[in-house]
Short mmCIF file of N, CA and C in Angstrom, two decimals:
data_model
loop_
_atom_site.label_atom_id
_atom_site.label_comp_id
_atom_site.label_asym_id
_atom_site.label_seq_id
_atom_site.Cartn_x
_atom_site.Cartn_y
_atom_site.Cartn_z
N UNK A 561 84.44 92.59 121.59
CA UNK A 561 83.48 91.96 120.71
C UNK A 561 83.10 90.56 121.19
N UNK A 562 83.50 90.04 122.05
CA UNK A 562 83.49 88.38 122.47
C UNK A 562 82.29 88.39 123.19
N UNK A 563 81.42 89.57 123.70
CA UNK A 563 80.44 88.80 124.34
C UNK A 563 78.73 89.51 123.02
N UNK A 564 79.56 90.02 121.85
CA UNK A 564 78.16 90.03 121.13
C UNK A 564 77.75 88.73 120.58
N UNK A 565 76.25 88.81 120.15
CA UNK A 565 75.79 87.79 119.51
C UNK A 565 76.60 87.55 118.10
N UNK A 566 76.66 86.48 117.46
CA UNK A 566 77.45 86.28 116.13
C UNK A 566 76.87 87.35 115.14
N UNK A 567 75.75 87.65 115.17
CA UNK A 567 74.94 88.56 114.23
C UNK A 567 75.50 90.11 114.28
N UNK A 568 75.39 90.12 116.06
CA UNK A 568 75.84 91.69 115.91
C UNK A 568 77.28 91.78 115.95
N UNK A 569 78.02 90.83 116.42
CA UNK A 569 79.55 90.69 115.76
C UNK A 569 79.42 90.88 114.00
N UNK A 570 78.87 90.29 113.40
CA UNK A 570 79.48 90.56 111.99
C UNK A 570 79.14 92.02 111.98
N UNK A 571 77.92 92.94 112.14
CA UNK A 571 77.80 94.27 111.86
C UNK A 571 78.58 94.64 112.39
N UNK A 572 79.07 94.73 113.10
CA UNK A 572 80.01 95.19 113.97
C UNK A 572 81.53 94.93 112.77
N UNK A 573 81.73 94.24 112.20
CA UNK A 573 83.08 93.77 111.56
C UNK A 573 82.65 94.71 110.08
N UNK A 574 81.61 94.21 109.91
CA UNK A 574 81.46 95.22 108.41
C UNK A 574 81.53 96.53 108.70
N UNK A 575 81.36 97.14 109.70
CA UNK A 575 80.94 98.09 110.13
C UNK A 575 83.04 98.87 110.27
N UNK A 576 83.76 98.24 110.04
CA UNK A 576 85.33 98.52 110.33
C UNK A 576 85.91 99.02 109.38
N UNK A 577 86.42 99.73 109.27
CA UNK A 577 87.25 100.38 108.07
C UNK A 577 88.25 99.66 107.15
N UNK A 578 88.23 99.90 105.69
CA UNK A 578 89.15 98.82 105.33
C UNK A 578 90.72 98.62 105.78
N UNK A 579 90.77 100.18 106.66
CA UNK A 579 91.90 100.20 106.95
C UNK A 579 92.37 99.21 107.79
N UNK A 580 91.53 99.21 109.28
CA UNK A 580 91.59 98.65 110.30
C UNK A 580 91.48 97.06 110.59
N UNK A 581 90.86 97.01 108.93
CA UNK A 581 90.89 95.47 108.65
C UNK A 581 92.12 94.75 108.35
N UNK A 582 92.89 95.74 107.14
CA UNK A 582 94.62 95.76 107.01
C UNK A 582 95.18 95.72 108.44
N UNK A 583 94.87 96.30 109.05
CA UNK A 583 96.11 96.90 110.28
C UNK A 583 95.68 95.00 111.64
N UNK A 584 95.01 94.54 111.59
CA UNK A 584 94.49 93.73 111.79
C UNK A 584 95.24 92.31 110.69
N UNK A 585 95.17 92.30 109.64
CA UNK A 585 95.47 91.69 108.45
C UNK A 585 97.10 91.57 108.50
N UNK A 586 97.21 92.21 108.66
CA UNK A 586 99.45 92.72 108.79
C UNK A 586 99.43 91.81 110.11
N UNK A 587 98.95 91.74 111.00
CA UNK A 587 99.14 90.79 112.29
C UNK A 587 99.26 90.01 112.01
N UNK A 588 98.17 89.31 111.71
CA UNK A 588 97.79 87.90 111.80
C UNK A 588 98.54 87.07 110.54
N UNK A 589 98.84 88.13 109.14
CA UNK A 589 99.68 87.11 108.90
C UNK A 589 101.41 87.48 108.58
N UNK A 590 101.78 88.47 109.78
CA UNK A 590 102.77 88.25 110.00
C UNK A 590 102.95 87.02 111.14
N UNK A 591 101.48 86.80 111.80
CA UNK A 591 102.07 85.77 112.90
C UNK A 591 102.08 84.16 111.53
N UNK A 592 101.38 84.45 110.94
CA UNK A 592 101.51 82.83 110.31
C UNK A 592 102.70 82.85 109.85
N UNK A 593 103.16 83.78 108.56
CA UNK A 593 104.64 83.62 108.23
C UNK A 593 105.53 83.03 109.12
N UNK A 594 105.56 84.04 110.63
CA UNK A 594 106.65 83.64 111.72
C UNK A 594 106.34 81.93 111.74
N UNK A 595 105.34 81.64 112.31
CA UNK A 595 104.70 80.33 112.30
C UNK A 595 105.22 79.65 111.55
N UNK A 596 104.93 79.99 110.39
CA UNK A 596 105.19 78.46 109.12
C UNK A 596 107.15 78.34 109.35
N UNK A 597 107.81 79.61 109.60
CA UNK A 597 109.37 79.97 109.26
C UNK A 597 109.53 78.87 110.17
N UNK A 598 109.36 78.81 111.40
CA UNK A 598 109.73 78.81 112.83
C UNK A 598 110.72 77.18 112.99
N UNK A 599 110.11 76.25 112.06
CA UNK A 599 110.80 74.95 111.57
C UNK A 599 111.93 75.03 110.70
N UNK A 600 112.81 74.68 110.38
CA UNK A 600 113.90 73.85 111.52
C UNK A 600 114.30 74.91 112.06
N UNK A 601 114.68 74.92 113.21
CA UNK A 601 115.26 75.95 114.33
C UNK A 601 116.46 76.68 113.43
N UNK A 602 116.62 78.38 113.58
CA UNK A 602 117.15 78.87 113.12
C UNK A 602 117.95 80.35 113.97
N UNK A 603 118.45 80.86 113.69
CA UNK A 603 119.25 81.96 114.35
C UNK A 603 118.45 83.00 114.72
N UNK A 604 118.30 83.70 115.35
CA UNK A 604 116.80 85.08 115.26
C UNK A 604 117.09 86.16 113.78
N UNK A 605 118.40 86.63 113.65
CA UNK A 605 118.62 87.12 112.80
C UNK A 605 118.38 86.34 111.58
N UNK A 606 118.53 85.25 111.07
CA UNK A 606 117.81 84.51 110.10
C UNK A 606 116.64 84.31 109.92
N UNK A 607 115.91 84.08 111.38
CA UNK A 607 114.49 84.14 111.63
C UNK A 607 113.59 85.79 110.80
N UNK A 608 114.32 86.83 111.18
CA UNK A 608 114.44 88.17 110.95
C UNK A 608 113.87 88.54 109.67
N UNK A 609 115.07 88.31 109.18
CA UNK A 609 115.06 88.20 108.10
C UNK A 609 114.37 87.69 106.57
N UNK A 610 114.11 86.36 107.04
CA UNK A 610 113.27 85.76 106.23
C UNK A 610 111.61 86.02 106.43
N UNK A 611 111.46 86.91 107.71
CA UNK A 611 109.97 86.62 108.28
C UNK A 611 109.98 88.28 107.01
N UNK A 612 111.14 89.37 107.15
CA UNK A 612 110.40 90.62 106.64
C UNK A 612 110.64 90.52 104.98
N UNK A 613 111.21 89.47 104.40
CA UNK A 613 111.48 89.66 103.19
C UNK A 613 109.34 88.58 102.75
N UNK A 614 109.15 88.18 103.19
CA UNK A 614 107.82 87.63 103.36
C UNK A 614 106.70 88.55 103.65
N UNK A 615 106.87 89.43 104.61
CA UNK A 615 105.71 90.57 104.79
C UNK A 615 105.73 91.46 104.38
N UNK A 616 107.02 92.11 103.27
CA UNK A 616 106.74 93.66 103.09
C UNK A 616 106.13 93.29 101.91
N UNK A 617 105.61 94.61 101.46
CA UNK A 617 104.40 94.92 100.50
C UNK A 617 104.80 94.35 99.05
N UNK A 618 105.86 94.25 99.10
CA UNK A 618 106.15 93.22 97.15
C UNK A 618 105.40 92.04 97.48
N UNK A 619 106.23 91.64 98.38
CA UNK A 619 106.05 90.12 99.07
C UNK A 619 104.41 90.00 98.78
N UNK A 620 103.30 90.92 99.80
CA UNK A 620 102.21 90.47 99.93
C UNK A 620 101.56 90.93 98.28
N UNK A 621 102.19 91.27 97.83
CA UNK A 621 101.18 92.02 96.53
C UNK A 621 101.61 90.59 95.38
N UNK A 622 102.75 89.54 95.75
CA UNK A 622 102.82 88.42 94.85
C UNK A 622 101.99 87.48 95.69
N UNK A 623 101.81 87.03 96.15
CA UNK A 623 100.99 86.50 97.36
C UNK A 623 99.34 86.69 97.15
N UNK A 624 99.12 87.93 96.80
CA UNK A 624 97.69 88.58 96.42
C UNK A 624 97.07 87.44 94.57
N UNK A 625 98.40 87.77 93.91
CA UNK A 625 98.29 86.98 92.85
C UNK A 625 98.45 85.85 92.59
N UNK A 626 98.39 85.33 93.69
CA UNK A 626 98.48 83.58 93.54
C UNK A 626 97.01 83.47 93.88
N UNK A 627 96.65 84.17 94.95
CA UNK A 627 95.17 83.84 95.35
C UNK A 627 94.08 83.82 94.48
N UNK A 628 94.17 85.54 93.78
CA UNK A 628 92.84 86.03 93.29
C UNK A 628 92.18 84.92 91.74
N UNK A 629 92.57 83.93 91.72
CA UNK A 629 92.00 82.62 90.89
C UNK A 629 90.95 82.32 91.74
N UNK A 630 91.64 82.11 93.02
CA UNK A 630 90.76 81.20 94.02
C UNK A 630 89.40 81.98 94.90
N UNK A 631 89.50 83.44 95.06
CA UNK A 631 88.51 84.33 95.74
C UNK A 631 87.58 83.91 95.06
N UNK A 632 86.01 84.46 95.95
CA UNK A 632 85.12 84.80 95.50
C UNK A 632 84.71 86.61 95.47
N UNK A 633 83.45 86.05 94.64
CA UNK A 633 82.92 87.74 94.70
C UNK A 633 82.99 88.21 95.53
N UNK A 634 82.67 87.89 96.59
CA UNK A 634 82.69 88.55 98.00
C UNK A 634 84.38 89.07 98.87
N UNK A 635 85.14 88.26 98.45
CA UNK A 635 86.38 88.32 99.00
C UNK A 635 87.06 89.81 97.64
N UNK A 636 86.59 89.12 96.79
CA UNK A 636 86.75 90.45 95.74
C UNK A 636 86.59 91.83 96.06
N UNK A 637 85.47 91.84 96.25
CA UNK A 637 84.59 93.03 96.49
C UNK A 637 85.84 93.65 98.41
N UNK A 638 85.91 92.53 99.00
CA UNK A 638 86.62 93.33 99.71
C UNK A 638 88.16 94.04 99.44
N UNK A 639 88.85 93.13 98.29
CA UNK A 639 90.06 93.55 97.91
C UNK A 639 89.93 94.88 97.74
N UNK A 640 88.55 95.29 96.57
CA UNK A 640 88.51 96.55 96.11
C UNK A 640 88.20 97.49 97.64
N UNK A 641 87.52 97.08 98.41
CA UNK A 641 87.52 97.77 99.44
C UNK A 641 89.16 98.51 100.05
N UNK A 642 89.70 97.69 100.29
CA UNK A 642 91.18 97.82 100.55
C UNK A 642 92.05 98.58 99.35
N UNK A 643 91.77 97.92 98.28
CA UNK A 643 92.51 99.29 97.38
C UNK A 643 92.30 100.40 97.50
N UNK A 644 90.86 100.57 97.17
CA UNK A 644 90.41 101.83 97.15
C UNK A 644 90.95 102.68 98.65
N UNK A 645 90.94 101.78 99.51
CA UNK A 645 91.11 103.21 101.13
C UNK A 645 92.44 103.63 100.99
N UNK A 646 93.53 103.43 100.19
CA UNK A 646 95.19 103.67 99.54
C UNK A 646 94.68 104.53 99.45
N UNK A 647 95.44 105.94 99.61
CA UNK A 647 95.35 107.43 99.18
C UNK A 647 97.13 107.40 98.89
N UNK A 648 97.72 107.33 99.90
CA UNK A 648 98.67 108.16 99.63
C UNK A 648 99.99 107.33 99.08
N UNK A 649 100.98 107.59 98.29
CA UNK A 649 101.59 106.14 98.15
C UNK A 649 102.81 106.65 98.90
N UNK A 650 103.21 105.46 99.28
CA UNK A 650 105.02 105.38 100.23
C UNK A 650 105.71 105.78 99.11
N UNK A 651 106.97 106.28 99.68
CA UNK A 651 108.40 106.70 99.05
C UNK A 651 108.99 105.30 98.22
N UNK A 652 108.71 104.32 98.58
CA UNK A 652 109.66 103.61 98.54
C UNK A 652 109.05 101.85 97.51
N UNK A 653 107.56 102.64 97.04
CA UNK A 653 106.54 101.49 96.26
C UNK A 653 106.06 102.78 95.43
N UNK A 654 105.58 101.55 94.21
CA UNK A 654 104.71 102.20 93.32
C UNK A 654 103.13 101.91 94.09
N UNK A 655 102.87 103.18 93.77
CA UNK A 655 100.79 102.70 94.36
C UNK A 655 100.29 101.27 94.09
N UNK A 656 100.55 100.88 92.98
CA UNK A 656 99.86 99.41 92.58
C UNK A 656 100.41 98.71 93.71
N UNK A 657 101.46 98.42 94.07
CA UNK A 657 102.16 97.86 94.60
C UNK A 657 101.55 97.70 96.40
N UNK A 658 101.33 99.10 96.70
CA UNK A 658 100.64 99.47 97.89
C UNK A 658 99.11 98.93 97.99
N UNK A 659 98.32 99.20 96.87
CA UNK A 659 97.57 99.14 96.88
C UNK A 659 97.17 97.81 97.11
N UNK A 660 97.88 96.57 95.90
CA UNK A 660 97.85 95.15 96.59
C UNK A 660 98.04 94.76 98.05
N UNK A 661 99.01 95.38 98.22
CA UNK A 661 99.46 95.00 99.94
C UNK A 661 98.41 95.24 101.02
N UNK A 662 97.55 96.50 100.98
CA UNK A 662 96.93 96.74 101.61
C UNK A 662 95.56 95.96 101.30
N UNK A 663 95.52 95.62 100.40
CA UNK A 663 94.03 94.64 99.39
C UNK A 663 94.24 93.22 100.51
N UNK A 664 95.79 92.61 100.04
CA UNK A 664 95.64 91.16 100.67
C UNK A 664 95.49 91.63 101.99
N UNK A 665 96.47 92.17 102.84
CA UNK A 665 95.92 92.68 104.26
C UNK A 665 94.51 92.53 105.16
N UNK A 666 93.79 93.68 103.88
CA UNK A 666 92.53 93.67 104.55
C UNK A 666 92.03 92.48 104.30
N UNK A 667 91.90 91.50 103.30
CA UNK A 667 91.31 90.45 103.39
C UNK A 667 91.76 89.23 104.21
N UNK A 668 93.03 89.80 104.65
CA UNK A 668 93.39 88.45 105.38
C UNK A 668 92.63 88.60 106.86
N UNK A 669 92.26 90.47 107.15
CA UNK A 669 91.84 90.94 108.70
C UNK A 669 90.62 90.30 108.61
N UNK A 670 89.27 90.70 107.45
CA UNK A 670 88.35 90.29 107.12
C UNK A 670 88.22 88.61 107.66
N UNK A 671 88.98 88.41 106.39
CA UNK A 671 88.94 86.08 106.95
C UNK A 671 89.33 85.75 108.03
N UNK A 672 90.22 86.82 108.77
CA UNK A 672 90.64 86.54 110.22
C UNK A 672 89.16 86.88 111.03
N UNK A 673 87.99 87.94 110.80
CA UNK A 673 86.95 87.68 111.78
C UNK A 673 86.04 87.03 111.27
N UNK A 674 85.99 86.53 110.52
CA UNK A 674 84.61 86.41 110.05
C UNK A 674 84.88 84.92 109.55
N UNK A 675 85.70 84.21 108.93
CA UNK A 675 86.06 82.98 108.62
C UNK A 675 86.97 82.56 108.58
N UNK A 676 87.57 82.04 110.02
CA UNK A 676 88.82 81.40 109.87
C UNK A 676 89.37 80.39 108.99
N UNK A 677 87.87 79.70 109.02
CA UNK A 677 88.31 77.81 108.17
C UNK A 677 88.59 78.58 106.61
N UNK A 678 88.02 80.12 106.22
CA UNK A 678 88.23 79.99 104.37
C UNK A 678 89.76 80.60 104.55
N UNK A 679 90.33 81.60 105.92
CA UNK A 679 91.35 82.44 105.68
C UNK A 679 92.23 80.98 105.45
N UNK A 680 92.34 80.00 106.31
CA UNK A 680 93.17 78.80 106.37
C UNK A 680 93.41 77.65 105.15
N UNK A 681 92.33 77.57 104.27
CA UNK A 681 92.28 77.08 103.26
C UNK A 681 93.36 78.07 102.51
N UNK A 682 92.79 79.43 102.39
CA UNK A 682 93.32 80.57 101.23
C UNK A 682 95.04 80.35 101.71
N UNK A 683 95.47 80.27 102.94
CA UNK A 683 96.83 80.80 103.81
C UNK A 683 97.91 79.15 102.63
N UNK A 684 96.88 77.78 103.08
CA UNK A 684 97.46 76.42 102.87
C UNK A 684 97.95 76.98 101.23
N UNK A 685 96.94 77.64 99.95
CA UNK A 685 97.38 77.87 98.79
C UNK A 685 99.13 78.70 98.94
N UNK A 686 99.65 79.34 99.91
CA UNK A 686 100.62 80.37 99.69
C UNK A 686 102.13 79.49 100.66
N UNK A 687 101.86 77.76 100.88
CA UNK A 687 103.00 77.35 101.68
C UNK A 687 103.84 76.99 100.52
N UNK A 688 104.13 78.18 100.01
CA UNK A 688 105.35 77.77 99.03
C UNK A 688 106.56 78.69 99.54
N UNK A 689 106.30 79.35 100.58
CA UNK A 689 107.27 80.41 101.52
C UNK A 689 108.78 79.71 101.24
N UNK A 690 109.58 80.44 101.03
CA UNK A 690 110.84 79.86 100.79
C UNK A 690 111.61 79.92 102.34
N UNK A 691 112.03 78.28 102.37
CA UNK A 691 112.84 78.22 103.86
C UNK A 691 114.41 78.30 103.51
N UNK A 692 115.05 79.15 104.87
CA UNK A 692 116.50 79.38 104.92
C UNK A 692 117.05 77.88 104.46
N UNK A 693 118.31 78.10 103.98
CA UNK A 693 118.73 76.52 103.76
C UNK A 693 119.23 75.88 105.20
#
């Protein structure tokens, strides 16, 4: 995508599945979590640890509810995008539960192409991440 015009980059981004926006979304902010953890230097297994109790799907579905004050319509409208592509639910969550996870996801893949400066504002609302002692 780096050598389209900005125009046909965004069709190109709307044009992505809400899935692929999640699967995209799970990256980027598993890399911030790691990121924000990464201060004061810590053990890897502590590192580990604290990075997956932060990314699995409870985690992102409380995370979802700190935000949705602050979205707009538009960021809205993509949550529902992301709920809605949930079909099937895991063993191990209730659907709601999934369904958030995959909601913040895709919107974090979304703000990851299309607006970094709003994903970074939205990311600064959630540095309440709890650090190892």
């Amino acid at each position: 995508m780096a050598n389209l015009t900005a125009e046909k980059r965004f069709v190109q981004i709307e044009r992505l599945s809400p899935l692929a926006l999640a699967y995209i979304g799970d990256a980027v902010y598993e890399l911030y979590v790691r990121t924000f953890l990464l201060m004061p230097p810590k053990r890897m297994a502590d590192y580990h640890n604290l990075v997956i109790r932060q990314v699995k799907a409870e985690a992102q579905a409380a995370k979802l509810e700190i935000l949705e004050p602050y979205l707009t319509a538009l960021e809205k409208d993509i949550l529902r995008r992301g709920r809605n592509a949930c079909r099937v639910k895991p063993k191990r969550l209730t659907l709601k539960v999934y369904q958030q996870a995959t909601s913040f996801e895709t919107l974090i893949g979304y703000l990851y192409l299309t607006d970094f400066q709003r994903l970074q504002e939205l990311l600064a609302k959630l540095k309440s991440i709890p650090k190892i002692s």
